[in-house]
Coordinates of C-alpha atoms and ligand atoms in Angstrom, one line a residue:
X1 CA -23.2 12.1 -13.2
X2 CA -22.5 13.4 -16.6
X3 CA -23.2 9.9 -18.5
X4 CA -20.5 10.3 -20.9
X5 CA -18.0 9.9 -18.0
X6 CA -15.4 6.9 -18.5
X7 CA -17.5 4.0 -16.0
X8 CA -14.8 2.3 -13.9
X9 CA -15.4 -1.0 -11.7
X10 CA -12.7 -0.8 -9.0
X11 CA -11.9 -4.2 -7.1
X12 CA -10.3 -4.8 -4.1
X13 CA -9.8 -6.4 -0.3
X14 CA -9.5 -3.4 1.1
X15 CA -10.1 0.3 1.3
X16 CA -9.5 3.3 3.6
X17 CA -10.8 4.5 6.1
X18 CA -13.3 0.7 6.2
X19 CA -10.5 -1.6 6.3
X20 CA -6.7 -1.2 5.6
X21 CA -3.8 -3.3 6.6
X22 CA -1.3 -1.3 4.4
X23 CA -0.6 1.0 1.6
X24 CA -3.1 -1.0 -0.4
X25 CA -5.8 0.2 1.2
X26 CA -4.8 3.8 0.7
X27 CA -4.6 3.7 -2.6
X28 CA -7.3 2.2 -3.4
X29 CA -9.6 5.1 -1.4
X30 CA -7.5 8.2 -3.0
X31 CA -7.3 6.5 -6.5
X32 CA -10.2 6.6 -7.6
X33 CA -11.3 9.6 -5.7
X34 CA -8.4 11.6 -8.3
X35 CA -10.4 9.7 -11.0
X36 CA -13.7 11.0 -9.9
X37 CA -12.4 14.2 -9.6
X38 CA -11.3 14.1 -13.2
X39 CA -14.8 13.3 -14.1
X40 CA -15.0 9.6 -14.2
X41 CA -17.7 7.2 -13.1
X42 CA -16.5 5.1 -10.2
X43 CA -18.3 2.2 -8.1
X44 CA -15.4 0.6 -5.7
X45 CA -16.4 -3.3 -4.6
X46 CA -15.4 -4.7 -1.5
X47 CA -15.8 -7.6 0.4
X48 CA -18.3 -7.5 3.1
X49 CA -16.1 -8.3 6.6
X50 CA -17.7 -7.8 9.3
X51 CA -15.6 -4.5 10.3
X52 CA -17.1 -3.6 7.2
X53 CA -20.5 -4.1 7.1
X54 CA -20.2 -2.6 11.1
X55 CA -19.7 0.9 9.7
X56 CA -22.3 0.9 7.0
X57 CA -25.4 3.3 6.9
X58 CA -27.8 2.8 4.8
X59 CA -27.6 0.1 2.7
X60 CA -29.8 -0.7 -0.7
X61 CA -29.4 -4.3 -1.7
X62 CA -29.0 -4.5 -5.9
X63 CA -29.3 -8.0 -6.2
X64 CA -28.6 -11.5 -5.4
X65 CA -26.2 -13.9 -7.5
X66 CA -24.9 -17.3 -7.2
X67 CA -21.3 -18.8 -7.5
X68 CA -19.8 -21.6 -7.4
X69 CA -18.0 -22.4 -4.2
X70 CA -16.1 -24.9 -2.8
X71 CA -18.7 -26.6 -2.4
X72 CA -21.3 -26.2 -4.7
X73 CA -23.2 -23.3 -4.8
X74 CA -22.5 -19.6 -2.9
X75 CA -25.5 -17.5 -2.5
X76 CA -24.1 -13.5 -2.0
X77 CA -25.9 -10.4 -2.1
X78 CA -24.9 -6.9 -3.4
X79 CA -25.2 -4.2 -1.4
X80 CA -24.8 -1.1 -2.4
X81 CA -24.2 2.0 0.2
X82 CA -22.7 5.4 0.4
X83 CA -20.5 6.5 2.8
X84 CA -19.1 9.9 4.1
X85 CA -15.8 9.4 2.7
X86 CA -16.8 8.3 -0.3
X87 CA -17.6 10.7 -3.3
X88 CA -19.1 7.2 -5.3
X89 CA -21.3 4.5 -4.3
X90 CA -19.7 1.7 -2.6
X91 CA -21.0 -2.2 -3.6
X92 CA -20.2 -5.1 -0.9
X93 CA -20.3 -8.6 -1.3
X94 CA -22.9 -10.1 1.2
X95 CA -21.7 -13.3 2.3
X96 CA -21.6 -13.9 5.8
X97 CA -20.4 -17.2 5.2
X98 CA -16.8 -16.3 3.9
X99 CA -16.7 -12.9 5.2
X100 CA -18.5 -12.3 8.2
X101 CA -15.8 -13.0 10.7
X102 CA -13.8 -11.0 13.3
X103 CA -10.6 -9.6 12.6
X104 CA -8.1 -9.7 9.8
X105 CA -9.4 -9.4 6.0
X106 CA -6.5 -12.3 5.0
X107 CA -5.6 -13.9 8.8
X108 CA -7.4 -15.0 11.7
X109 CA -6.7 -14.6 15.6
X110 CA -3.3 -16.9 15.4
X111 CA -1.7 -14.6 12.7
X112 CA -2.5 -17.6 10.1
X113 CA -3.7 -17.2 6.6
X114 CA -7.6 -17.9 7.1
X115 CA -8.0 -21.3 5.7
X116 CA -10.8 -20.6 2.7
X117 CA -9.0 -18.2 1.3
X118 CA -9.2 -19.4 -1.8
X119 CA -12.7 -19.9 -2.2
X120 CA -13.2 -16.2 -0.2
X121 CA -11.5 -14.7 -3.0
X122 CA -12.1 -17.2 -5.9
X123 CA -16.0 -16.4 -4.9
X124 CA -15.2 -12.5 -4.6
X125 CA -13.9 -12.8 -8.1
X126 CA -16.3 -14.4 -9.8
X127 CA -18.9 -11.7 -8.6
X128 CA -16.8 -9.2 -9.1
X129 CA -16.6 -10.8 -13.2
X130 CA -20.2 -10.9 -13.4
X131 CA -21.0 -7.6 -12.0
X132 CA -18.4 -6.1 -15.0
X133 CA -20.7 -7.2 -17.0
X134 CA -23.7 -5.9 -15.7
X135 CA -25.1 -9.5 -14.7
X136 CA -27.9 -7.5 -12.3
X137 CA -29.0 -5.4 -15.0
X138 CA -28.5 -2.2 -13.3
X139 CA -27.6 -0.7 -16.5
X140 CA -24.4 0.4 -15.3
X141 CA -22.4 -1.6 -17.3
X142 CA -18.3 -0.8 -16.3
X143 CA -15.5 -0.1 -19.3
X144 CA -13.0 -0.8 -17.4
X145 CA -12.7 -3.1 -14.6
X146 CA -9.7 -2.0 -12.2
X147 CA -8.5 -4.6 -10.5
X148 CA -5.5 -4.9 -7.5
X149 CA -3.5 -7.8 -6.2
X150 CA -3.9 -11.6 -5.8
X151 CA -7.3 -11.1 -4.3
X152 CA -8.5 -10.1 -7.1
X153 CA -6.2 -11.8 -9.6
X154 CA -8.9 -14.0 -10.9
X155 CA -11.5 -11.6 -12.4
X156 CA -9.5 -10.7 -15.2
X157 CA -9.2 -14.6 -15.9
X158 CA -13.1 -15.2 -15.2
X159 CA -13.7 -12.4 -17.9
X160 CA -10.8 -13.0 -20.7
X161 CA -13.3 -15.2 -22.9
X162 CA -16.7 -13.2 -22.3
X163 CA -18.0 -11.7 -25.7
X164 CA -18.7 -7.1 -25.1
X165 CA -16.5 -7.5 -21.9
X166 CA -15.3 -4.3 -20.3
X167 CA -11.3 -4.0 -20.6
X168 CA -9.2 -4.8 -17.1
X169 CA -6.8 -3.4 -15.7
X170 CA -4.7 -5.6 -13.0
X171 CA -2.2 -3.4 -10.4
X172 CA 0.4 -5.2 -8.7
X173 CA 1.1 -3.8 -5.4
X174 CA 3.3 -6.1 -4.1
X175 CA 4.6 -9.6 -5.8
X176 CA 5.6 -10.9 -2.9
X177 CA 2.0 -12.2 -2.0
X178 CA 1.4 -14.4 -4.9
X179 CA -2.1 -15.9 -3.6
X180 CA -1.0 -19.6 -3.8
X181 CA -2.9 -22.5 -3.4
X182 CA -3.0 -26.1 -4.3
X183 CA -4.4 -28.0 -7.0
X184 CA -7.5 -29.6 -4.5
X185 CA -8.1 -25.7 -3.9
X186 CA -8.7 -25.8 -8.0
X187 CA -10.3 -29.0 -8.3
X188 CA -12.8 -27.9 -5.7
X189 CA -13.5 -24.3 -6.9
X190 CA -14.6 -26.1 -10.2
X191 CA -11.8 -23.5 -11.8
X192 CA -11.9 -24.0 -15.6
X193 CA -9.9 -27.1 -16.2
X194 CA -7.9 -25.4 -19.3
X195 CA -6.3 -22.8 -16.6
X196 CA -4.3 -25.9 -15.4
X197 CA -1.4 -25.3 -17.5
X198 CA 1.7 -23.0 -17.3
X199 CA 0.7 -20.6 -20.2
X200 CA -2.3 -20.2 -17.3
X201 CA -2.9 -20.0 -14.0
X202 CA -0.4 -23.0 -13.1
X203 CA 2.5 -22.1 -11.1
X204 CA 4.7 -25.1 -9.4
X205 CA 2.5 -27.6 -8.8
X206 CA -0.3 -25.6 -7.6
X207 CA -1.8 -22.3 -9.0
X208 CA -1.6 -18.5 -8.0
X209 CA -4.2 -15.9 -8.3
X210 CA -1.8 -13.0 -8.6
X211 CA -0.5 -14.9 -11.9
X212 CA -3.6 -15.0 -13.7
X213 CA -3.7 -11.3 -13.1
X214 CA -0.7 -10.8 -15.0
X215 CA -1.9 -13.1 -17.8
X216 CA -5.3 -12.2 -18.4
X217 CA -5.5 -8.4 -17.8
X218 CA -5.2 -6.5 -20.8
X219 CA -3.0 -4.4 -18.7
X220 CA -0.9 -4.9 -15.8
X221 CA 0.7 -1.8 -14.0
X222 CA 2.5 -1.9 -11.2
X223 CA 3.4 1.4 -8.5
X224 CA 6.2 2.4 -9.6
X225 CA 8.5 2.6 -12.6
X226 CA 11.7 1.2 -10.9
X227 CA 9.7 -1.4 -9.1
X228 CA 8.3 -2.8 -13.0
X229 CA 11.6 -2.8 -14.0
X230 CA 12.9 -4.9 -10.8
X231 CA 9.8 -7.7 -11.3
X232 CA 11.3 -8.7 -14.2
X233 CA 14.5 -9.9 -13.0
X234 CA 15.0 -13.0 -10.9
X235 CA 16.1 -10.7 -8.0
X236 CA 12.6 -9.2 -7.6
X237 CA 10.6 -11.5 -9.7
X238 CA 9.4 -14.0 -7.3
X239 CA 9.8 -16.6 -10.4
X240 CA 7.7 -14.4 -12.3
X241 CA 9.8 -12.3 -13.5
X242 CA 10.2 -14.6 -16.7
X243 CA 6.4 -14.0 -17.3
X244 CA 6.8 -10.6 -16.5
X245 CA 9.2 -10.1 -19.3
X246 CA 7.1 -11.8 -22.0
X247 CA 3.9 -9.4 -20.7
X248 CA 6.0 -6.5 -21.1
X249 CA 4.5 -4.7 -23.8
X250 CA 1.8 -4.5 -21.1
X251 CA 3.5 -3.8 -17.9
X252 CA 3.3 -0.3 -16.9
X253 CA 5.1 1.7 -14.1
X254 CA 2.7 4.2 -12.5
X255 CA 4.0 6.0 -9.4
X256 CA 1.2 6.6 -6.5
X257 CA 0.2 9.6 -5.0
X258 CA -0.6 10.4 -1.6
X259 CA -3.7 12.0 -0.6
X260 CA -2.7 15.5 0.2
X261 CA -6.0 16.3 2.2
X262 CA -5.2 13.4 4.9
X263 CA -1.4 14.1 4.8
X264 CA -0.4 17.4 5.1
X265 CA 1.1 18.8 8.0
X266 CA -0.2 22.3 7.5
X267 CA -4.0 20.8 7.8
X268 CA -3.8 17.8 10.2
X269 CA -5.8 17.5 12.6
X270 CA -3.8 14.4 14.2
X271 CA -1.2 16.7 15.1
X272 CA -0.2 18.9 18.3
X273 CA 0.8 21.9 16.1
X274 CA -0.2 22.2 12.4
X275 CA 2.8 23.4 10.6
X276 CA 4.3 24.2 6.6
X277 CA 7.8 24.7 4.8
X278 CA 7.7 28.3 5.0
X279 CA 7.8 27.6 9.0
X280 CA 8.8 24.3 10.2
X281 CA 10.3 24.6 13.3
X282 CA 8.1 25.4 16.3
X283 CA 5.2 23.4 14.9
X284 CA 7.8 20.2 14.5
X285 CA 9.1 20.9 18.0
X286 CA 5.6 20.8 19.2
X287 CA 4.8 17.9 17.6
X288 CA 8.1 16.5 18.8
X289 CA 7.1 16.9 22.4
X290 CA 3.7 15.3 22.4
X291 CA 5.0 12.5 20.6
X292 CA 8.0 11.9 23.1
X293 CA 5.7 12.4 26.1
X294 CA 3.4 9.9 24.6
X295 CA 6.1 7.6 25.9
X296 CA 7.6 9.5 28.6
X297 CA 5.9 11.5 31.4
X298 CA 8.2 14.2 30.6
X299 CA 10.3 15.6 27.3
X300 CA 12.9 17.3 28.8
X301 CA 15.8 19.2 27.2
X302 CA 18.2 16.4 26.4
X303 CA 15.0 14.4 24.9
X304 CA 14.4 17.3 23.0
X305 CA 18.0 18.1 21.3
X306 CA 18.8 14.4 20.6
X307 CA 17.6 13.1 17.1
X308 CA 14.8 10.9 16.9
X309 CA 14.5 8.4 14.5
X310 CA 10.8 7.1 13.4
X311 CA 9.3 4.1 11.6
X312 CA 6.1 3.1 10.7
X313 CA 5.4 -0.4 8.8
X314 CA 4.4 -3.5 8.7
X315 CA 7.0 -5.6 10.8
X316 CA 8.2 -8.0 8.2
X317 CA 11.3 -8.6 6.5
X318 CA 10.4 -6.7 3.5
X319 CA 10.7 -3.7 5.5
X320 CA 14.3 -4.3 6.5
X321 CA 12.9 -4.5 10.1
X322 CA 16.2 -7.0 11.1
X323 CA 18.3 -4.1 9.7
X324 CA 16.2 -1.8 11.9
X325 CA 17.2 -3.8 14.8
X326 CA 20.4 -4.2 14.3
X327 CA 21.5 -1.3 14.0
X328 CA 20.1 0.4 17.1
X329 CA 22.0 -0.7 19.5
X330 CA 24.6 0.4 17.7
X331 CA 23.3 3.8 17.1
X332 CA 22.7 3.8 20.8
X333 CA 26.2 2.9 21.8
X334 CA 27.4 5.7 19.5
X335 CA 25.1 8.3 19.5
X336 CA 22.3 10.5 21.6
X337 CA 20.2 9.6 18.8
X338 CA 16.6 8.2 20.2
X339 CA 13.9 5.7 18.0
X340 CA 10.1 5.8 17.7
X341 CA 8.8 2.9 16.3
X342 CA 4.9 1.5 15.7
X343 CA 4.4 -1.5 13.8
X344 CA 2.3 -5.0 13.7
X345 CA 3.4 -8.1 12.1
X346 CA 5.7 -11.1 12.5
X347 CA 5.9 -12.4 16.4
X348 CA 9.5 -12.3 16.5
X349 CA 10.0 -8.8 15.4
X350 CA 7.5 -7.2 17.6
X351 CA 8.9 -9.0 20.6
X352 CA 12.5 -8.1 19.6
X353 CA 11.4 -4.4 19.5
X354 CA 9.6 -4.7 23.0
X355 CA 12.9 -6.1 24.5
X356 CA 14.7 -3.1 23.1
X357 CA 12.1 -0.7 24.2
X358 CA 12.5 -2.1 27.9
X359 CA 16.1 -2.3 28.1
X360 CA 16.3 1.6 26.6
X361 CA 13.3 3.0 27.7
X362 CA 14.1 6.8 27.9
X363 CA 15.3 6.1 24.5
X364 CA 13.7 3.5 22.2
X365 CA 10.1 4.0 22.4
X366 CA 7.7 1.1 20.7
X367 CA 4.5 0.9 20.1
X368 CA 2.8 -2.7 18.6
X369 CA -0.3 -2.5 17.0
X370 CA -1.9 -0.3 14.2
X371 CA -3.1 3.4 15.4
X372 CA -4.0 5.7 12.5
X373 CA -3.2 8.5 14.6
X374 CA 0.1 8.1 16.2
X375 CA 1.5 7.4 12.6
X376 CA 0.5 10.8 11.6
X377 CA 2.1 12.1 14.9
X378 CA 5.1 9.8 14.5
X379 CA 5.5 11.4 10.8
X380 CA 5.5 15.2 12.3
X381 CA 7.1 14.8 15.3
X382 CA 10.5 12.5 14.3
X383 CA 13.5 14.3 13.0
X384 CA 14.3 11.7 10.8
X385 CA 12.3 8.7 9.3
X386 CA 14.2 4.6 8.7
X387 CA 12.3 3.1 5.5
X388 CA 15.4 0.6 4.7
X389 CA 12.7 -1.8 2.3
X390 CA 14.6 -4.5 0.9
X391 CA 12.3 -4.0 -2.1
X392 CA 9.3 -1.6 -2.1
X393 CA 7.0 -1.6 -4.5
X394 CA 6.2 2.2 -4.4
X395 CA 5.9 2.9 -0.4
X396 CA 3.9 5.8 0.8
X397 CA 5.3 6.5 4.2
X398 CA 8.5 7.9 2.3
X399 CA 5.8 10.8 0.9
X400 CA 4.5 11.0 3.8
X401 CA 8.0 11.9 5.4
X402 CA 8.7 14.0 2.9
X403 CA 6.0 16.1 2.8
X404 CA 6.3 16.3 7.3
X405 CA 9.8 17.4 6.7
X406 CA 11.0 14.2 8.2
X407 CA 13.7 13.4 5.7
X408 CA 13.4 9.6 5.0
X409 CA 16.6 7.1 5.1
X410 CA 16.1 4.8 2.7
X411 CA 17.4 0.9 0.1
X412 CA 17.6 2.6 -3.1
X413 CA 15.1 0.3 -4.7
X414 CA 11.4 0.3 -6.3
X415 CA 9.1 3.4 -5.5
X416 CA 11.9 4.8 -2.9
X417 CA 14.5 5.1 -5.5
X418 CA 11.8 6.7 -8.1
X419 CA 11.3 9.8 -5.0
X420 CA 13.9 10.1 -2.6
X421 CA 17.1 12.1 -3.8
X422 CA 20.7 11.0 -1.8
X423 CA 21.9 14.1 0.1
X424 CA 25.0 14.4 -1.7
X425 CA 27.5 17.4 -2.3
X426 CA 26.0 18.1 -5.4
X427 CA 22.2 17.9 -4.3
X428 CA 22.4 19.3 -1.3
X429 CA 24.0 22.2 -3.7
X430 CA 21.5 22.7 -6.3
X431 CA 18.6 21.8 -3.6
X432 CA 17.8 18.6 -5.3
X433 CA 18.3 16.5 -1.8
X434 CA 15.4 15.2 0.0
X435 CA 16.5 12.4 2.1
X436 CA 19.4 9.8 2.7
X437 CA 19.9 6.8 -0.2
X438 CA 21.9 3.6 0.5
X439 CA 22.8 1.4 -2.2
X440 CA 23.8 -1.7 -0.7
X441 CA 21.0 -4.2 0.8
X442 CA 23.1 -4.4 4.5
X443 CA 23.3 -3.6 7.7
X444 CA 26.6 -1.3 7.4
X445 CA 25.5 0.5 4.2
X446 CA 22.1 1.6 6.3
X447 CA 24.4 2.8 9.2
X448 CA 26.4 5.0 7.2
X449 CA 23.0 6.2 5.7
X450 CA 21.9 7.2 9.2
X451 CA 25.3 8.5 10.3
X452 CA 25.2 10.8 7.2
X453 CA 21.8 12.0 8.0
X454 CA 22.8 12.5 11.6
X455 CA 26.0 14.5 10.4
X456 CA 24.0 16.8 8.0
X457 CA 21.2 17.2 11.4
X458 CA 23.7 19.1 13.1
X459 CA 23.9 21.8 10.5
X460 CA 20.3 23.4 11.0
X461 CA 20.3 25.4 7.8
X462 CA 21.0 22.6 5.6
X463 CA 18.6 20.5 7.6
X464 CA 16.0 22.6 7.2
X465 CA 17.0 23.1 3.3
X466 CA 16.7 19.4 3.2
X467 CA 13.4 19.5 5.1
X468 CA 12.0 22.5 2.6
X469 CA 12.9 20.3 -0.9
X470 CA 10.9 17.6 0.5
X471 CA 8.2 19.6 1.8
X472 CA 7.8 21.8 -1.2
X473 CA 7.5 18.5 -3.9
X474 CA 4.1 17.0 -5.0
X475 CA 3.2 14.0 -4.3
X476 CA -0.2 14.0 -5.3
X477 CA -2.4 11.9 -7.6
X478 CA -2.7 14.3 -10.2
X479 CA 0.1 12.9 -12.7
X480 CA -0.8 9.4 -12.3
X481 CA -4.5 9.6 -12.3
X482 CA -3.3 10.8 -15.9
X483 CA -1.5 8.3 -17.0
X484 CA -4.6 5.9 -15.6
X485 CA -7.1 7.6 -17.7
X486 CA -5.0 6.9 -20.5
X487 CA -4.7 4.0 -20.1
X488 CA -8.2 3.1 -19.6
X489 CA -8.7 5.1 -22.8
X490 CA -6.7 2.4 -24.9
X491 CA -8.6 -0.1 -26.7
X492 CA -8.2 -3.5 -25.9
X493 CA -6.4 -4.5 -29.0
X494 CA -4.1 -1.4 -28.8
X495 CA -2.6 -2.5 -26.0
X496 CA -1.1 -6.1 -27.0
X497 CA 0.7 -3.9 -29.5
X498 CA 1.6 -0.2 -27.6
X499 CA 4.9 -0.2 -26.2
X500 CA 4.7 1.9 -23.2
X501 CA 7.6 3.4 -21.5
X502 CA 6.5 5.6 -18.3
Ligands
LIG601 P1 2.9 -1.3 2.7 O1 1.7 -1.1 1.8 O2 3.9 -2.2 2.1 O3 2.6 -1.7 4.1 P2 3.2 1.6 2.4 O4 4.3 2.5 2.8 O5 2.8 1.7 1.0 O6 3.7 0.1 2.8 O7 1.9 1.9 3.2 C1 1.8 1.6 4.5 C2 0.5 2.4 5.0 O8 0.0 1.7 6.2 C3 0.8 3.8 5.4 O9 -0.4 4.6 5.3 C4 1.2 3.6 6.9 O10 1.0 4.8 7.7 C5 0.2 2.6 7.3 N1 0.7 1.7 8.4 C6 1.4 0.6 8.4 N2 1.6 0.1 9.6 C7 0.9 0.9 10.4 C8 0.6 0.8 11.8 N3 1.1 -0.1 12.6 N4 -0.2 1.8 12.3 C9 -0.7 2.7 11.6 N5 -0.5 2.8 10.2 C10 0.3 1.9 9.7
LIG602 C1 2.1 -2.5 -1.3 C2 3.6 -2.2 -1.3 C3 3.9 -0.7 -1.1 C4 2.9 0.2 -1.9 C5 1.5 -0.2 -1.5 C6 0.4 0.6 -2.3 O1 1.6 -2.8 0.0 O2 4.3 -2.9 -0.4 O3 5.2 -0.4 -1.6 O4 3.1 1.5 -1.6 O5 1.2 -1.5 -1.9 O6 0.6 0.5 -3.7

């Protein structure tokens, strides 16, 4: 590695394809793969679950360290390993005490938060500090330490008053997960009693690790422009939009990119029939078969002429998941239209969604769980895709739509309003229509947005004009792997003064 290259520590709780519960984890594997293909020098650390450490080769251990735990000391040891995927070495905290454990990185079996998560993540961070600067003596010393969500919200804070720090970087993916926990979690963790105040880490009687993120990074970005715009009004601030606003000389709206070599229809090897926008139609009709029989034993021709609607998501409210379900029966009542759905999350939703799929099953086909592959099928094979996010941060299933030539019906808010384009009269005129925008956060607003959609599906050559714009944009990393660079290249003090505006 050409030793001039800009050294970047990335930090986070998950990573594709090791362990992902969401867009997080995507991001986080095609990131800094753009930045490494743009000539930095990237080590990404981890946590060491035990899904993890199952899929590791061979491992070289760097070192040991200890850290102050909940109580007293935490021995953990670094690990470092390469992996297939990976184009960088990988480190992973060894510590079978707080991460060796079936299952979720953040729940356990019952769906509940695991109950140390503060001290798995408080413990995580402080490694994560001291490996920024260079505490093994490996004589990789990071400039930048890239840091993403609560998890890691406390590094930053760990390494504000170090003397020859590295700078960090802090990327919101979602506010909604503030890492929360009460003041005994921060007496015990022996947290540094000056954090306890509201300037700090404080936040209503107890503290969150997201917030000391925002106030200690020397710069915050979040996923999209719209969505740093939203977080600092009450709306879509989760009561820190206030802060948001003071710390907005250093709030910066980077959209993400997809990773075009996992997603892309004309490549993927998920799929029945590989297919691109020059020729969408028998490759998407293939794909449309498999996926219907998938559910069915057989796709037969009304199957195959009605519209089918597709989700993918995490089944919580976020998603507009209620609206999802609400308006189906509808749909079904009115219309030949038939839904493909595949999601994990809140109890209530997933056994709503079974109900549906057993009262309607030639039409409503479900799926609970998480399968990498049938979400790559769903995205080929539906006509249309339902993304209505009451907020979304950026969202990457609406790129992924896009690019399938699934045109995506979406809440005009955060990353969906920053890349999907209302078919309107004038888009659809000057080709600048890629999917189907609603701007009002209800039920009736998304019906009209699907009844539009299902309107404009009967006229093929506008469809498929629809499906081409979407197909034909670029969603990859190359623009904001850019703007990253950059801003790794500011200087610490430059940035309490810059005044960014992307
Ligand atoms: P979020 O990060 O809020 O969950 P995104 O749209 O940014 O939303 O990313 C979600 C990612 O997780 C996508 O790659 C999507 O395909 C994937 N995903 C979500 N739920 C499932 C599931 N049940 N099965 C397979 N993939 C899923
Ligand atoms: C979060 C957000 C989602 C975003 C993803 C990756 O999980 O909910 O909108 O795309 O992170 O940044």
């Amino acid at each position: 590695m050409n030793s001039g290259a800009k050294k970047i520590l990335f930090v986070a709780s998950e990573a594709y394809p090791l362990v992902k519960t969401g867009g997080l984890g995507d991001v986080v594997y095609s990131l800094p793969h753009a930045l490494h293909a743009r000539g930095a020098d990237v080590r990404l650390l981890l946590p060491g679950y035990r899904a993890l450490l199952r899929q590791l080769d061979q491992v070289r251990i760097l070192g040991w360290l200890d850290v102050r735990g909940a109580e007293g000391i935490v021995s953990v040891r670094i690990l470092e390993t390469r992996h297939p995927e990976y184009a960088f070495p990988l480190w992973v905290v060894d510590c079978p005490s707080l991460f060796d454990r079936p299952g979720n990185p953040y729940v356990g079996a019952s769906g509940q938060d695991w109950p140390d998560n503060a001290e798995r993540f408080a413990v995580f961070a402080r490694v994560a500090a001291l490996l920024g600067l260079d505490a093994l003596d490996t004589g990789w010393q990071p400039e930048v330490v890239h840091t993403h969500d609560w998890q890691t919200g406390l590094v930053a804070a760990f390494l504000a008053d170090q003397p020859a720090r590295p700078k960090t970087v802090f990327t919101i993916h979602n506010l909604a997960y503030g890492g929360y926990f009460s003041h005994g979690d921060f007496v015990r963790l022996q947290l540094p009693s000056h954090w306890w105040s509201p300037e700090s880490v404080e936040f209503h009687g107890g503290f969150s690790m997201l917030k000391a993120g925002i106030v200690y990074a020397d710069a915050v970005t979040t996923v999209s422009p719209t969505y740093a715009a939203e977080i600092c009004t009450p709306e879509f601030g989760f009561g820190l939009d206030g802060l948001l606003l003071s710390f907005k000389h250093k709030l910066h709206g980077i959209l993400n990119g997809i990773d075009t070599k996992i997603w892309n229809p004309s490549t993927d090897k998920h799929l029945s029939a590989q297919y691109s926008s020059s020729r969408i139609l028998p490759g998407k009709r293939r794909n449309k078969q498999s996926l219907i029989e998938h559910f069915l034993p057989q796709a037969d021709d009304a199957a195959m002429q009605a519209p089918l609607l597709g989700q993918v998501g995490r089944l919580v409210e976020q998603k507009g998941i209620d609206w999802v379900l609400a308006a189906i029966p509808v749909l079904l009542a009115e219309t030949n239209a038939r839904f493909v759905l595949l999601g994990s999350g809140q109890t209530i939703y997933e056994q709503k969604l079974i109900r549906l799929a057993k009262q309607h099953p030639e039409r409503v086909f479900v799926e609970i769980g998480y399968d990498e592959l049938l979400a790559h099928q769903i995205e080929a094979g539906a006509d249309m895709f339902m993304m209505p996010s009451r907020f979304e941060p950026c969202g990457l299933n609406q790129m992924y739509s896009l690019n399938y030539g699934t045109p995506p019906i979406v809440f005009k808010t955060g990353g969906l309003a920053d890349t999907v384009v209302d078919a309107d009269k004038t888009t659809l005129k000057d080709a600048t229509a890629n999917g189907f925008v609603f701007e009002t956060p209800d039920v009736a607003s998304f019906l009209n947005a699907i009844r539009r959609a299902l309107a404009l599906y009967q006229k093929p050559a506008q469809w498929r004009k629809l499906q081409q714009t979407g197909m034909r944009q670029s969603f990859d990393w190359a623009d904001s792997a850019g703007h990253y660079l950059a801003l790794y290249s500011t200087s610490i003090s430059e940035d309490s003064h810059v005044i960014h505006t992307h």
